[in-house]
DNA sequence: GTGAAAGCGCTAACAG
DNA sequence: CTGTTAGCGCTTTCAC
């Protein structure tokens, strides 16, 4: 690898503008104590020479690295990519996070880390040591992994925890899981459903339980019985099949089901078909992910839209503006919406 | 922003192992001229202290940046992410590129750049100056933009051009577009189709024409007439609608259509439905993208699978291993497959 | 084989 | 307000 030097450095600018390096540095970083006149002169040279600071050098001299790390679960992410089922979590994170980073001169780097590995700390530590990011976004299930959040807090690296409510170090953000579950439940109750089943996600994710809470509360508010109407899945298709069967095998089966992931909703749709039930006439269905595929099933699925991009964008903003030693009290909540499509209708049989 | 120093540096390791900095540096970079015994001792200290070199420092001292830039078209990529239609191009690039990078201690950074902007060079130049990547992957339509490839060549930055065949600077890679088009055509001809229509992509992409070539050649080889059976679209849904209508309005309409994108195939499916044609009985359909959504349409679409991940992986390997001043003669071809699903069958009416 | 010295491009700290 | 000095952590000379 040949030695590649920066084409135009701060020195060239300084020489061109006839000022010291420091003055150029001040202009670049928008620091005070530069006369407007000087500033203009320097800026002119910068533009003329097409100068762009090297982030490596900036980082080296103890300043920022202009890098935000977005950490996702390795196993799950790779499985999603390989299966090509349309999960666009990473895309939405990039859409929100990367574009917001770009607006402020930062870059977002996606990093995959094994939650279950016994050397999570080593993996994360290595990424941090190598990259020296100015901020880290952790997603479920990492956001609830104390090994990860602890390490980040200890190293005083600003970090945002998406899908985490715990008070403490780092910026906690949620997408209003209870609220979303309530929205779905109320929509169904409003259509006249009395028996509304719920397929929950893995206990490994707290948000799975927040969703149950929202559903249960909405059921109670509507004066509906919810005993026995909640089945636990693990977000995956197979678990959805089992859960849907269990619900439909009930003596008094639900006429509507809310499932905590697109795959589990898809599974419920399959089970309904296999039993000769028509969706939405015999069974209404709501998916907890508004991923691409829900639009292409038949019928297209009514879905809860989680504002992943908006959440990532907010996380980046907070990280950059006030991430330093941020301590969460209550989480930042970015609420989503219910998108009504063809899988929900008033119950035909009661 | 507080001044954050590296926790454990090469100095600590050197002190711990009782050697000079250079020796540690040599061990890190696997350079010769280190006695195995020394090497072991140093490695032990590295492991003990959990030392990881700072990329910024490595880059600063004229070595590598361990960064590969993957450049995609800004407008198109954002539109894809926002529309949530399941285009997983970026995901597949990450799957192949990022994981391959990780295997070799590199990171992949996604960067969006406007092809149509008049300041492409400035945008790209800025990204390069700021990040100093060791390699760049350019995707269509950037891979055929001389402003981009020219700049990269001029700066002697190793780069790979995906979807480009031109001899010259940079590593040219394709996914065997003609071959894929032939595969599809032969499959349909084998089923007994005589009239096989083709919906091409935008002329802005050379690969759109390579696909036409493959289709035409296969038609000729099978002794089939192809005059008037090719309609030009722009990869988007609307253009697909127009093209499909034009084809089906023909006096002797095709019994099968190959469309150069998933959206255009979807459009053809819609048009077929609107005309009361059953797929595949009245009309067979093949999509040139095996994106997630093609599995969820009804019927699921037979599709040409472009090995995006494998191509990105290969690009990274070549970039790292022999990217320096690489000059392409013939392109590296990573061939894809035909995935047969429910949208193709023997023609019912002849 | 190994070590010492110099410097990459930039900013922090301190002078003026 | 502006300039000077001293590094940041590492690799590249070039000695030994």
CSV table of N, CA and C (backbone and C1' of nucleotides) in Angstrom, one decimal, chain B residues 20 22-23 26 33-35 38 60, chain C residues 1-5 7-9 12:
chain,number,residue,atom,x,y,z
B,20,UNK,N,10.5,-2.3,21.9
B,20,UNK,CA,10.3,-1.0,21.4
B,20,UNK,C,8.9,-1.0,20.7
B,22,UNK,N,8.3,-0.2,17.7
B,22,UNK,CA,8.4,-0.7,16.3
B,22,UNK,C,8.1,-2.2,16.3
B,23,UNK,N,8.7,-2.9,17.3
B,23,UNK,CA,8.5,-4.3,17.3
B,23,UNK,C,7.1,-4.6,17.5
B,26,UNK,N,5.4,-4.1,14.3
B,26,UNK,CA,5.7,-5.2,13.3
B,26,UNK,C,4.8,-6.4,13.6
B,33,UNK,N,11.0,-10.1,10.0
B,33,UNK,CA,12.1,-9.6,10.9
B,33,UNK,C,11.7,-9.4,12.4
B,34,UNK,N,10.9,-10.4,12.8
B,34,UNK,CA,10.7,-10.5,14.3
B,34,UNK,C,10.8,-11.9,14.7
B,35,UNK,N,11.6,-12.2,15.7
B,35,UNK,CA,11.8,-13.5,16.1
B,35,UNK,C,10.5,-14.1,16.7
B,38,UNK,N,9.9,-13.3,20.2
B,38,UNK,CA,9.6,-11.9,20.5
B,38,UNK,C,8.1,-11.7,20.1
B,60,UNK,N,-3.2,7.9,10.0
B,60,UNK,CA,-2.4,9.1,10.1
B,60,UNK,C,-0.9,8.9,9.7
C,1,DG,P,16.5,-12.1,10.7
C,1,DG,O5',16.0,-12.0,12.1
C,1,DG,C5',15.0,-11.3,12.7
C,1,DG,C4',15.7,-10.8,14.0
C,1,DG,C3',14.7,-9.9,14.8
C,1,DG,O3',14.9,-10.1,16.1
C,1,DG,C1',16.6,-8.6,14.0
C,2,DT,P,13.9,-9.5,17.1
C,2,DT,O5',14.2,-8.0,17.3
C,2,DT,C5',15.2,-7.6,18.2
C,2,DT,C4',15.5,-6.2,18.1
C,2,DT,C3',14.5,-5.2,18.5
C,2,DT,O3',14.8,-4.8,19.9
C,2,DT,C1',15.7,-4.4,16.6
C,3,DG,P,13.8,-3.8,20.6
C,3,DG,O5',14.5,-2.4,20.2
C,3,DG,C5',15.8,-2.1,20.6
C,3,DG,C4',16.2,-0.8,20.1
C,3,DG,C3',15.4,0.4,20.5
C,3,DG,O3',16.2,1.5,20.9
C,3,DG,C1',15.6,0.4,18.2
C,4,DA,P,15.6,2.6,21.8
C,4,DA,O5',16.0,3.9,21.0
C,4,DA,C5',17.3,4.0,20.4
C,4,DA,C4',17.3,5.2,19.4
C,4,DA,C3',16.5,6.4,19.8
C,4,DA,O3',17.2,7.6,19.5
C,4,DA,C1',15.6,5.6,17.8
C,5,DA,P,16.6,9.0,19.8
C,5,DA,O5',16.0,9.4,18.4
C,5,DA,C5',16.9,9.4,17.3
C,5,DA,C4',16.2,10.0,16.0
C,5,DA,C3',15.4,11.2,16.3
C,5,DA,O3',15.6,12.1,15.2
C,5,DA,C1',14.0,9.6,15.4
C,7,DG,P,10.9,15.7,10.5
C,7,DG,O5',9.4,15.2,10.2
C,7,DG,C5',9.2,14.2,9.2
C,7,DG,C4',7.8,13.7,9.3
C,7,DG,C3',6.8,14.8,9.5
C,7,DG,O3',5.7,14.6,8.6
C,7,DG,C1',6.4,13.2,11.1
C,8,DC,P,4.9,15.7,8.0
C,8,DC,O5',3.6,15.0,7.6
C,8,DC,C5',3.5,13.8,6.8
C,8,DC,C4',2.3,13.0,7.3
C,8,DC,C3',1.1,13.9,7.5
C,8,DC,O3',0.2,13.9,6.4
C,8,DC,C1',1.4,12.3,9.3
C,9,DG,P,-0.2,15.2,5.7
C,9,DG,O5',-1.4,15.7,6.6
C,9,DG,C5',-2.6,15.0,6.7
C,9,DG,C4',-3.4,15.5,7.9
C,9,DG,C3',-3.7,17.0,7.8
C,9,DG,O3',-5.1,17.1,7.9
C,9,DG,C1',-2.8,16.5,9.9
C,12,DA,P,-9.6,21.0,20.4
C,12,DA,O5',-8.6,21.0,21.7
C,12,DA,C5',-8.0,19.8,22.2
C,12,DA,C4',-7.0,20.1,23.2
C,12,DA,C3',-7.4,21.2,24.2
C,12,DA,O3',-6.9,20.8,25.5
C,12,DA,C1',-5.5,21.9,22.9
